[in-house]
């Protein structure tokens, strides 16, 4: 997936977008306090429908709509709807929206597990139902690396929210162990 990043992701200038903007046909990401501070590849994901409404698996039996569990998105991975495999009765846009709805329905009946069945798994199931890029089995590791290396920051504040705490902790550890 990652070696085809430039083909799949429509590179867009997101620096002008502010809170409240929508991201149609996208995967969005935001840091999780403490976890992202220690390992910046770890974060919270959601998927947007064709209208840009964000859906994320926020906890047991809970699908958020419109607002992410840990704040506004700081990264976005804009996907190409042409990579959706539509059936004979639906358009690619309808297939996308149906897949997001199906993934949300499935995950509205699940317990949240930080390590195994989480927000990344929810997004993966949505991508599987639309057969995105012909890949039938998505997983949280594929998504985490894809978003980390191909996702675009939403302005400089998205970059700062992701990497400043990690950088401060790293600097503290370096100075702490050099002074001992």
Tab-separated table of N, CA, C and O in Angstrom, residues 2 4 19 21 55 86 98 147 155 158 177:
chain	number	residue	atom	x	y	z
A	2	UNK	N	1.903	1.283	0.857
A	2	UNK	CA	2.680	2.502	1.016
A	2	UNK	C	3.512	2.835	-0.207
A	2	UNK	O	3.703	4.010	-0.508
A	4	UNK	N	2.645	2.629	-3.144
A	4	UNK	CA	1.761	3.236	-4.114
A	4	UNK	C	1.076	4.466	-3.525
A	4	UNK	O	0.039	4.905	-3.994
A	19	UNK	N	-10.959	24.014	11.733
A	19	UNK	CA	-11.945	23.177	12.415
A	19	UNK	C	-13.323	23.384	11.779
A	19	UNK	O	-13.737	24.492	11.519
A	21	UNK	N	-14.233	22.027	8.860
A	21	UNK	CA	-14.190	21.645	7.452
A	21	UNK	C	-14.384	20.140	7.347
A	21	UNK	O	-14.090	19.403	8.269
A	55	UNK	N	-16.785	9.518	10.885
A	55	UNK	CA	-17.302	8.448	11.737
A	55	UNK	C	-16.106	7.763	12.382
A	55	UNK	O	-15.156	7.389	11.696
A	86	UNK	N	-17.197	-0.927	-7.168
A	86	UNK	CA	-18.652	-0.804	-7.079
A	86	UNK	C	-19.317	-2.032	-7.704
A	86	UNK	O	-18.795	-2.612	-8.654
A	98	UNK	N	-22.168	3.226	1.564
A	98	UNK	CA	-22.734	1.983	2.107
A	98	UNK	C	-21.703	1.219	2.929
A	98	UNK	O	-22.038	0.638	3.964
A	147	UNK	N	-1.160	5.942	7.081
A	147	UNK	CA	-1.490	7.289	7.542
A	147	UNK	C	-0.235	8.032	7.986
A	147	UNK	O	-0.053	9.213	7.685
A	155	UNK	N	-2.335	21.709	8.559
A	155	UNK	CA	-1.673	22.898	9.074
A	155	UNK	C	-0.511	22.566	9.998
A	155	UNK	O	-0.276	21.417	10.365
A	158	UNK	N	-1.282	20.793	13.410
A	158	UNK	CA	-1.391	19.333	13.404
A	158	UNK	C	-0.041	18.671	13.619
A	158	UNK	O	0.072	17.684	14.354
A	177	UNK	N	19.621	11.226	31.125
A	177	UNK	CA	20.584	10.128	31.165
A	177	UNK	C	22.007	10.594	30.897
A	177	UNK	O	22.958	9.913	31.277
